[in-house]
CSV table of C-alpha atoms in Angstrom, one decimal:
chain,number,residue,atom,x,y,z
U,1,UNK,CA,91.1,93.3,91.2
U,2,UNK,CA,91.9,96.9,90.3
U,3,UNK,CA,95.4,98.3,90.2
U,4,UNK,CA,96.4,101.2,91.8
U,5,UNK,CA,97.8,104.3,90.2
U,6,UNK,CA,101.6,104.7,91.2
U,7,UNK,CA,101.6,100.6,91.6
U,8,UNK,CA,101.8,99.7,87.8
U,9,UNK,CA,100.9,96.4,86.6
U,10,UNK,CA,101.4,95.2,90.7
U,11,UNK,CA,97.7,94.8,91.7
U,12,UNK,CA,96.9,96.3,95.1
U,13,UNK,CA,96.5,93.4,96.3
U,14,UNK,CA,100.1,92.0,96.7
U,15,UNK,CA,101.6,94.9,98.3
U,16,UNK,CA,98.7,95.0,100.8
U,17,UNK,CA,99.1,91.4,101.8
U,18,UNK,CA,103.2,91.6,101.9
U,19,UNK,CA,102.2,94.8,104.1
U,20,UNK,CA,100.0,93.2,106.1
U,21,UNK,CA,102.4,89.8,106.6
U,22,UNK,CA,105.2,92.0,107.7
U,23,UNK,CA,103.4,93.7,110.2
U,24,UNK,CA,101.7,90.3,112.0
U,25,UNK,CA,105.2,89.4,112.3
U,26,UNK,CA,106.8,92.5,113.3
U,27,UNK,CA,104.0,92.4,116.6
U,28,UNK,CA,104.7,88.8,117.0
U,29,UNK,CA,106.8,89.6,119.8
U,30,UNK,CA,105.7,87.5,122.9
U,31,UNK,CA,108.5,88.7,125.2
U,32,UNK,CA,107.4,92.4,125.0
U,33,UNK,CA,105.0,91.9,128.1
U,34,UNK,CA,107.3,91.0,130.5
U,35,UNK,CA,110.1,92.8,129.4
U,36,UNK,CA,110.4,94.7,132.8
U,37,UNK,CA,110.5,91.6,134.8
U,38,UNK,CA,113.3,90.5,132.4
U,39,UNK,CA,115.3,93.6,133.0
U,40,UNK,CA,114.9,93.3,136.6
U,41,UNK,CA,115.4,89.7,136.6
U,42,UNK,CA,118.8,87.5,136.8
U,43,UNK,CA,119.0,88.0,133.2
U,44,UNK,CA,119.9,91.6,133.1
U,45,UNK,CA,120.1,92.3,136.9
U,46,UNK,CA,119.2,96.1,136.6
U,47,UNK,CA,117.2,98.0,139.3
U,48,UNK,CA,114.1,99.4,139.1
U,49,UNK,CA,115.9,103.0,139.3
U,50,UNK,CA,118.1,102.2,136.3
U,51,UNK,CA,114.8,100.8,134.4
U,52,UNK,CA,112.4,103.3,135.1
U,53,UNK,CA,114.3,106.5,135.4
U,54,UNK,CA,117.8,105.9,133.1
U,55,UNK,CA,116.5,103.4,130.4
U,56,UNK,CA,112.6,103.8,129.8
U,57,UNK,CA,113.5,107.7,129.1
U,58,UNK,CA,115.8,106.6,126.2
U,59,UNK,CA,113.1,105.6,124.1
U,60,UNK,CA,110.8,108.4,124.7
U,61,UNK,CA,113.1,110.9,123.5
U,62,UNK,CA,114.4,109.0,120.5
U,63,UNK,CA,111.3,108.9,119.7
U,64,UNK,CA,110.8,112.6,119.7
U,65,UNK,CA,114.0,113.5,118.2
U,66,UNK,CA,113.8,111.2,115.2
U,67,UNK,CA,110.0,111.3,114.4
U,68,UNK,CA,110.0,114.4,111.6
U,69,UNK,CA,113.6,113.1,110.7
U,70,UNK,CA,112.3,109.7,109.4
U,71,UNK,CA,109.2,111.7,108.4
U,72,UNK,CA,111.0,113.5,105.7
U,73,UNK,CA,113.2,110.6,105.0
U,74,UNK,CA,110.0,108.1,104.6
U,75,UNK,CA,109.3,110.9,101.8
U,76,UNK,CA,112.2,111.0,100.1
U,77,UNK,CA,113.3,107.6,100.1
U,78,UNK,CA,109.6,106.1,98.9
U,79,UNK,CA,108.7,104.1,101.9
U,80,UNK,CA,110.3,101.0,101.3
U,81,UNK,CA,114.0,101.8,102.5
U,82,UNK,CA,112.7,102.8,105.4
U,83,UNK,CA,110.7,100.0,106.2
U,84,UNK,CA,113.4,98.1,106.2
U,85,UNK,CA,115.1,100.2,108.7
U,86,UNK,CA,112.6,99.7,110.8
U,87,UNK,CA,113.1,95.7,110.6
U,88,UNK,CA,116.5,96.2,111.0
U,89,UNK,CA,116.1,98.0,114.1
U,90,UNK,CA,114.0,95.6,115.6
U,91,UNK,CA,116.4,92.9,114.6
U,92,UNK,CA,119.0,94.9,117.0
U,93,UNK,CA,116.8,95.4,119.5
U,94,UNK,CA,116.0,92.2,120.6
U,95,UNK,CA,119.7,91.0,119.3
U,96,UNK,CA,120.9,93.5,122.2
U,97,UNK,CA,118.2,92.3,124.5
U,98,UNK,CA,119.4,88.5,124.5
U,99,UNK,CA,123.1,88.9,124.9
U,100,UNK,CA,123.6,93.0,125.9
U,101,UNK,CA,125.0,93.6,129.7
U,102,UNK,CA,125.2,97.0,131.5
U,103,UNK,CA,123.3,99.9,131.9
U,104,UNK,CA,125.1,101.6,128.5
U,105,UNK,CA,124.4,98.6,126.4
U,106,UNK,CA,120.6,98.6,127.1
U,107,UNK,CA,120.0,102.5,126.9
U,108,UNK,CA,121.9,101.9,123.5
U,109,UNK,CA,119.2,99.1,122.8
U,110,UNK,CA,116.3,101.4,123.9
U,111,UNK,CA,117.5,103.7,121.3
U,112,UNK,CA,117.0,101.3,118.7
U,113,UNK,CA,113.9,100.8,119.6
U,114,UNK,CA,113.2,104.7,119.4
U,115,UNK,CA,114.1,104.1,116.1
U,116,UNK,CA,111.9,100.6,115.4
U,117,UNK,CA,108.6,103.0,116.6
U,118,UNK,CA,109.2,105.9,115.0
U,119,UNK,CA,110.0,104.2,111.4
U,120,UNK,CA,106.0,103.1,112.0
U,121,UNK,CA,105.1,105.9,109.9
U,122,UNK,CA,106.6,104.3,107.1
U,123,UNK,CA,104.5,100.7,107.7
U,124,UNK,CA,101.5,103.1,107.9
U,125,UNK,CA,101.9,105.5,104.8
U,126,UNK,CA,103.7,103.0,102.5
U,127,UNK,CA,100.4,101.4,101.5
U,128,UNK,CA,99.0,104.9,99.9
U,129,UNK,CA,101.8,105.4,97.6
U,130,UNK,CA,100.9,102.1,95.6
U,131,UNK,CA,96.7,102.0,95.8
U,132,UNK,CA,93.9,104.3,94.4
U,133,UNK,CA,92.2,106.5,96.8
U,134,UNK,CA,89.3,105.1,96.9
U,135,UNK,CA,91.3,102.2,98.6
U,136,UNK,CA,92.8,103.8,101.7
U,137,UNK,CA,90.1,103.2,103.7
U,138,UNK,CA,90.1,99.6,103.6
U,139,UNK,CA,93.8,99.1,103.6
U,140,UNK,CA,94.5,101.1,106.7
U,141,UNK,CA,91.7,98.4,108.1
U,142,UNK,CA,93.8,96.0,106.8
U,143,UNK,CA,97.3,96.8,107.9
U,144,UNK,CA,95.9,98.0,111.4
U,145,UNK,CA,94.5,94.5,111.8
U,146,UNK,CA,97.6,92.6,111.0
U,147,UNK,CA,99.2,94.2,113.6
U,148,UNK,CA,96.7,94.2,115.9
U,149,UNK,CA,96.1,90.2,115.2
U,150,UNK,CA,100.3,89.7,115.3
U,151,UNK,CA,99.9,91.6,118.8
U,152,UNK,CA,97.6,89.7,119.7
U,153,UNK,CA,99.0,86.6,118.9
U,154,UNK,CA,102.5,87.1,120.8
U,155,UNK,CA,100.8,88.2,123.9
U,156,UNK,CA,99.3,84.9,124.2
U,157,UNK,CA,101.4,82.5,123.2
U,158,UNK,CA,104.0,84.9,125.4
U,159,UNK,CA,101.8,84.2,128.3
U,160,UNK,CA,101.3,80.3,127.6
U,161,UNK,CA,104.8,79.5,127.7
U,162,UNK,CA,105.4,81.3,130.7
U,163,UNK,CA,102.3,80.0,132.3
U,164,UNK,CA,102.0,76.3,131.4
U,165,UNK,CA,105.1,75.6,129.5
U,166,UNK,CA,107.5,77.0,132.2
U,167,UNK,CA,109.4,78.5,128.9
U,168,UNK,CA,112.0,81.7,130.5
U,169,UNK,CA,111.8,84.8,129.1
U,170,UNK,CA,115.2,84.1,127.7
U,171,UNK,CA,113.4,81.9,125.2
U,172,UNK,CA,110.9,84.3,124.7
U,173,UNK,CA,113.2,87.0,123.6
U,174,UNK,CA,115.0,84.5,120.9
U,175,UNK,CA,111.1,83.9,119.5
U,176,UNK,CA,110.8,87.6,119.3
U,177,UNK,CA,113.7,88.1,117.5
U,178,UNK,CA,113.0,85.1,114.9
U,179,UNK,CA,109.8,87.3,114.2
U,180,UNK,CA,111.1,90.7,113.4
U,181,UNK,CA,113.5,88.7,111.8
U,182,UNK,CA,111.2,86.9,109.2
U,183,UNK,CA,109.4,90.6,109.2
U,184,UNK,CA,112.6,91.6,107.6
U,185,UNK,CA,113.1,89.3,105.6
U,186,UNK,CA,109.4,89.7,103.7
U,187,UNK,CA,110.1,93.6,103.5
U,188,UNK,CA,112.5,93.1,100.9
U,189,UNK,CA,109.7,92.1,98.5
U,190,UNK,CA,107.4,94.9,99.0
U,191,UNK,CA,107.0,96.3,95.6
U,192,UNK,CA,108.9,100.1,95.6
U,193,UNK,CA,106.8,102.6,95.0
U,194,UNK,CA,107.3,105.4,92.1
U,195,UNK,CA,106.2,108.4,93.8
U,196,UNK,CA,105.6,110.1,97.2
U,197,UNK,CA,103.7,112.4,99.2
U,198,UNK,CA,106.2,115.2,98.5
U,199,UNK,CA,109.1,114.6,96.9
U,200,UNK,CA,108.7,112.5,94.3
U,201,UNK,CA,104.9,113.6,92.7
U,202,UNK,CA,106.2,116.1,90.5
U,203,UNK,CA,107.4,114.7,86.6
U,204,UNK,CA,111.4,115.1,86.0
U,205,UNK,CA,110.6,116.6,82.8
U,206,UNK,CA,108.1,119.4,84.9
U,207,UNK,CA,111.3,119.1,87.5
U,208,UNK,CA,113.8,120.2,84.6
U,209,UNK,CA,112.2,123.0,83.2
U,210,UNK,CA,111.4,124.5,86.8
U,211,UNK,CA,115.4,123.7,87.5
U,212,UNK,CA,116.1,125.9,84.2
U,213,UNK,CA,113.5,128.7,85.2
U,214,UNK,CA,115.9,128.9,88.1
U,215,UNK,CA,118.8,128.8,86.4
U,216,UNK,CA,118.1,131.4,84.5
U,217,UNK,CA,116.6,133.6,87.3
U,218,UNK,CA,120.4,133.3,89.0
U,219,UNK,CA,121.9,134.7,85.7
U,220,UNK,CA,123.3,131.0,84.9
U,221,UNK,CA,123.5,129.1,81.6
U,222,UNK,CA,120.7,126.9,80.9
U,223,UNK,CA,120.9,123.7,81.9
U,224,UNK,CA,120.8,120.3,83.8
U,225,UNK,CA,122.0,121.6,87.6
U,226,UNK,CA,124.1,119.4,89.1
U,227,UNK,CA,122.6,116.4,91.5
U,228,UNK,CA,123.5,118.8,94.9
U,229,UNK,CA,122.0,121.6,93.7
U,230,UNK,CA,119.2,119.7,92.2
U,231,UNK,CA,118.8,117.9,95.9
U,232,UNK,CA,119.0,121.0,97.4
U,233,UNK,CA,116.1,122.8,95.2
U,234,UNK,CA,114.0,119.9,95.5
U,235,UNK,CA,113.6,120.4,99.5
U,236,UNK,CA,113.8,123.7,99.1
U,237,UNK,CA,110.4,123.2,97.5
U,238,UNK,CA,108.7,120.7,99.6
U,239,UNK,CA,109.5,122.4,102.6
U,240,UNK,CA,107.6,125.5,101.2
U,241,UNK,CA,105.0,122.8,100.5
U,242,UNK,CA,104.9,121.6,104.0
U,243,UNK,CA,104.5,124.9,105.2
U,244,UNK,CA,101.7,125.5,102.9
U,245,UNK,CA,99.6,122.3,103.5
U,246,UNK,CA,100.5,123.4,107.4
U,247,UNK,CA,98.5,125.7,106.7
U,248,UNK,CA,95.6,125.2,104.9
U,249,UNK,CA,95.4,122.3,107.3
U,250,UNK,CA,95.0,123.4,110.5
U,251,UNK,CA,92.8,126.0,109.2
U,252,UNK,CA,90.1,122.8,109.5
U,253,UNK,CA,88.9,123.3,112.9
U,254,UNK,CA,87.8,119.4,113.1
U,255,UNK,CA,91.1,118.6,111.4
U,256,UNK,CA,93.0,121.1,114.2
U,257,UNK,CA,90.4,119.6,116.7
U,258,UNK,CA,91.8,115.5,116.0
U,259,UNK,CA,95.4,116.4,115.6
U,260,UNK,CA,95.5,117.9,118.6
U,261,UNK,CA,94.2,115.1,120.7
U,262,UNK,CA,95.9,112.5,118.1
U,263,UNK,CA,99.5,114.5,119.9
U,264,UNK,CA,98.3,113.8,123.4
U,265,UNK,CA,96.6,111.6,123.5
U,266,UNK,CA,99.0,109.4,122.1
U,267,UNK,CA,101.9,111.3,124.4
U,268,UNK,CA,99.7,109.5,127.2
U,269,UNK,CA,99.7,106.1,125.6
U,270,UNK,CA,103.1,105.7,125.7
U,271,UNK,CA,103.3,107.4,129.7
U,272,UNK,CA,100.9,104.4,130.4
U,273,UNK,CA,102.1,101.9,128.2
U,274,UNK,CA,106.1,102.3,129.0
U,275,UNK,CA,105.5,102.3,132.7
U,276,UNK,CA,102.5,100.0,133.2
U,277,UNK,CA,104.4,97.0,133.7
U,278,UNK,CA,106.3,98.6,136.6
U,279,UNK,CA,103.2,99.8,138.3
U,280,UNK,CA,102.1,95.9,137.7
U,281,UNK,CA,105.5,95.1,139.5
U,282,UNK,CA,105.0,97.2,142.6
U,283,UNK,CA,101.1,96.2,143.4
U,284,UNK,CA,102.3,92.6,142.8
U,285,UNK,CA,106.2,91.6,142.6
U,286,UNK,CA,106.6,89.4,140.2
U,287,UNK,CA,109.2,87.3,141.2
U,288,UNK,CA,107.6,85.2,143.8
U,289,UNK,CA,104.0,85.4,142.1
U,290,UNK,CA,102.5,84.1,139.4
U,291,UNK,CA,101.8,87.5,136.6
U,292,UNK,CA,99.6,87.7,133.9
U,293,UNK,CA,100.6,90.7,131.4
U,294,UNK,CA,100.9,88.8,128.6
U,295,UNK,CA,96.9,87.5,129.0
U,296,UNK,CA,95.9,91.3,129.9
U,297,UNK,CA,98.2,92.5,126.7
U,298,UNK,CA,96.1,90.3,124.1
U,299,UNK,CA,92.7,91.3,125.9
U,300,UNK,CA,93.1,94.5,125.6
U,301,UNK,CA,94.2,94.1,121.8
U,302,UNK,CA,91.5,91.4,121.4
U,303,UNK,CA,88.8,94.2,122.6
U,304,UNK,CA,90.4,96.7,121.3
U,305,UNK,CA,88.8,98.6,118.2
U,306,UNK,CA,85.2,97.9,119.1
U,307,UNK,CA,82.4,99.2,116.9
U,308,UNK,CA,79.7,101.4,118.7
U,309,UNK,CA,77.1,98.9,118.7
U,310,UNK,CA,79.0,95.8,119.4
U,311,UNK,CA,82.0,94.1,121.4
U,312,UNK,CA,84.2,92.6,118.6
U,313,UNK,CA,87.8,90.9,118.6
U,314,UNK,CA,90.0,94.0,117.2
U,315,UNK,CA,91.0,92.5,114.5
U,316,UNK,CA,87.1,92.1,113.0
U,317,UNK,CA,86.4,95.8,114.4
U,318,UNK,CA,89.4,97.3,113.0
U,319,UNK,CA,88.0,95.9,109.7
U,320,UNK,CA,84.2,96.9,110.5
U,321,UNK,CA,85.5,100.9,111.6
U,322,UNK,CA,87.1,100.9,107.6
U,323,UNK,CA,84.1,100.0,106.2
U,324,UNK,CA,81.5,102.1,107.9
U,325,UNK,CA,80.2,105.4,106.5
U,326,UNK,CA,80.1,107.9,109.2
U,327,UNK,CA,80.3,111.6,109.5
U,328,UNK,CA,83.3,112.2,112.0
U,329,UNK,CA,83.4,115.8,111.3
U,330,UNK,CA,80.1,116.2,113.0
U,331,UNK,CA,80.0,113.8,115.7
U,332,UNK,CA,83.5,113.5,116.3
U,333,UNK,CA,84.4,116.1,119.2
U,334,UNK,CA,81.0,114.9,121.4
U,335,UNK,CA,82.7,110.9,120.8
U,336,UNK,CA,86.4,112.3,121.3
U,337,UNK,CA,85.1,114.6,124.5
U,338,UNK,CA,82.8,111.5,126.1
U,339,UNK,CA,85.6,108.6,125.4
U,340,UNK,CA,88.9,110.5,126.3
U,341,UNK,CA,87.1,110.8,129.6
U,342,UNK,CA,86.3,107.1,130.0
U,343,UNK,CA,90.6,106.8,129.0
U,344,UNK,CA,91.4,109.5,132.0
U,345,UNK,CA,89.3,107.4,134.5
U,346,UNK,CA,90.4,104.9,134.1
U,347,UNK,CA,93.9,105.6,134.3
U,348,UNK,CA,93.3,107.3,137.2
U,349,UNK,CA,91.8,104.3,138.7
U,350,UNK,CA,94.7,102.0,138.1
U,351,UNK,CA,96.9,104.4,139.6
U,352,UNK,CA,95.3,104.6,142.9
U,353,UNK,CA,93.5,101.4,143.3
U,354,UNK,CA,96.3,98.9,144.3
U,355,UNK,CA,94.6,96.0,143.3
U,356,UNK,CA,96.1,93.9,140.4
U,357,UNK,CA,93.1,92.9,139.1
U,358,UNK,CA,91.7,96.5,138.9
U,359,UNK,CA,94.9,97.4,137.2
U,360,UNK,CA,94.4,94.8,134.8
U,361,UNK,CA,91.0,96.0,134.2
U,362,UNK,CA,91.9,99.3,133.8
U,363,UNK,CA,94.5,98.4,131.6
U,364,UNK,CA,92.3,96.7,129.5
U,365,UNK,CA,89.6,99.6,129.0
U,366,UNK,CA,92.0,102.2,128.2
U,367,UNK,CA,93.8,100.5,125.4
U,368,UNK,CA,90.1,99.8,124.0
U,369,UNK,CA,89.0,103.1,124.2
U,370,UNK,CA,92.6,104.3,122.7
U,371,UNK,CA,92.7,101.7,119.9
U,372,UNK,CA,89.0,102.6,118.8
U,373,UNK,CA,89.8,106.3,118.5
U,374,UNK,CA,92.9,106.1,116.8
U,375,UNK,CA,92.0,103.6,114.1
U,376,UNK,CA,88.6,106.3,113.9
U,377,UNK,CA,91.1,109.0,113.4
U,378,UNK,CA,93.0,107.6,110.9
């Protein structure tokens, strides 16, 4: 097994597995499919009002607000720290979810979970910093699959104990929270990494004598600049950097071309995703009726990143997409063009046919068609 570059003597293979094992158990979370029928339920005893238009909301701007926050943080930091924010955050979540009351408490909890999703980025980019280049391909395979198979896994044993066991979603919560929980507690032996994207690729002794050149630009003495002033110089310089690999970026028309429908198209995930279950609830109300979003959650995740040729479980297809040579740049706008219009009908179809089981169908098709073009993306 070969090592990778900023990983040392660690082989890639530990930190990819640890990787991989806290992500299964960070989507182990079988209460997350009926989590609007336990906010509307005895448990919380919130209205559909409060849920949909006061508390949903939350999380879609925390979201926003802290994404290029815990970007440049995820830098700086080197990954680790901030995957274990992102366990922590879960850990509060679903801490606040089991024992939280009132409308304040749970828009408090939904900004946790703001927190929890946008910290993803340092699940997803961590892996890069410790393996050779020639890896990445099959690691993002690998780390998309765990979550996709811990997803997969809650949802139906989520659905099972409501169904057949008779298990509330009380119980379900407290198995969620033992998840994220163990999640966290593997984090703390991912190896941490010796460099970064931005801020920490540079040598210290390159680092010095650029701090000196400056020094003696601004008329000062030469020498060591103070850890402030150091700090400050150091984003100084990435920022320019970001700017810089901004632009020479988006100057790639395909590359302008799939970051443009990476933004919205995953903008309409979450619309469909954060407000699914409440559709669900008005075509058939759940609390006199038997529901089945936990089986129609690990479908779709089940289905989800099929190959072109053939219908695979997600997690073998996720695998398959990270092994297979294909030029994207040419014939990615005709599949992102043909399948994001497959993703629009079918929204549109669950939205106006008010039949559950169309929903559910629906449902299904549009997270396979998402989850195929975002892992092709990637």
């Amino acid at each position: 097994v070969s090592c990778g570059g900023g990983g040392g003597a660690c082989c890639w293979a530990l930190p990819t597995a640890l990787l991989c094992a806290y992500g299964f158990f960070c989507s182990v979370r079988p209460s997350e499919p009926f989590l609007t029928r336990y906010l509307l339920g005895p448990n919380k005893n919130l209205t559909q009002s409060q849920v949909f238009n006061e508390i949903y909301p939350v999380w879609t701007y925390s979201y926003l607000v802290l994404l290029f926050p815990v970007f440049l943080a995820t830098d700086y930091l080197r990954y680790k720290p901030v995957v274990l924010l992102q366990g922590l955050s879960l850990i509060v979540t679903w801490f606040m979810l089991l024992y939280a009351q009132g409308l304040l408490a749970i828009q408090f909890l939904e900004f946790f979970y703001g927190m929890g999703t946008a910290t993803d980025v340092a699940y997803y980019s961590y892996i890069y910093s410790v393996v050779d280049l020639n890896l990445y391909q099959k690691v993002t395979s690998y780390c998309r699959s765990a979550t996709l198979v811990g997803y997969t896994v809650g949802s139906v044993s989520g659905q099972l104990l409501v169904s057949v066991a008779g298990w509330s979603l009380f119980s379900l919560n407290v198995i969620s929270l033992t998840c994220v929980s163990i999640a966290f507690g593997m984090a703390w032996f991912l190896p941490m990494p010796q460099k970064s994207l931005f801020f920490h690729h540079v040598s210290s002794q390159q680092f010095s004598r650029e701090m000196k050149v400056i020094d003696c630009k601004n008329g000062s003495a030469v020498q060591d600049c103070p850890d402030m002033q150091r700090t400050l110089v150091e984003i100084s310089k990435v920022l320019r950097e970001l700017w810089q690999d901004f632009l020479q970026c988006y100057s790639s028309r395909p590359l302008l071309c799939w970051s443009v429908w990476w933004a919205l198209s995953t903008c309409g995930y979450f619309q469909v995703i954060n407000y699914a279950q409440g559709l669900w609830e008005m075509v058939l109300p759940s609390p006199s009726l038997e529901i089945y979003n936990g089986a129609v959650e690990a479908v779709s995740t089940l289905l989800g990143k099929v190959t072109f040729s053939f219908l695979l479980t997600g997690a073998v297809a996720v695998v398959v997409v990270g092994h297979i040579k294909t030029s994207w740049a040419m014939w990615g706008e005709v599949a992102l063009a043909l399948f994001s219009f497959l993703i629009a009908a079918a929204v549109y179809i669950m939205d106006t046919v008010h039949n559950i089981w169309v929903c559910y169908a629906s449902y299904v098709v549009f997270r396979i068609i998402y989850m195929l073009l975002i892992t092709i993306a990637t």
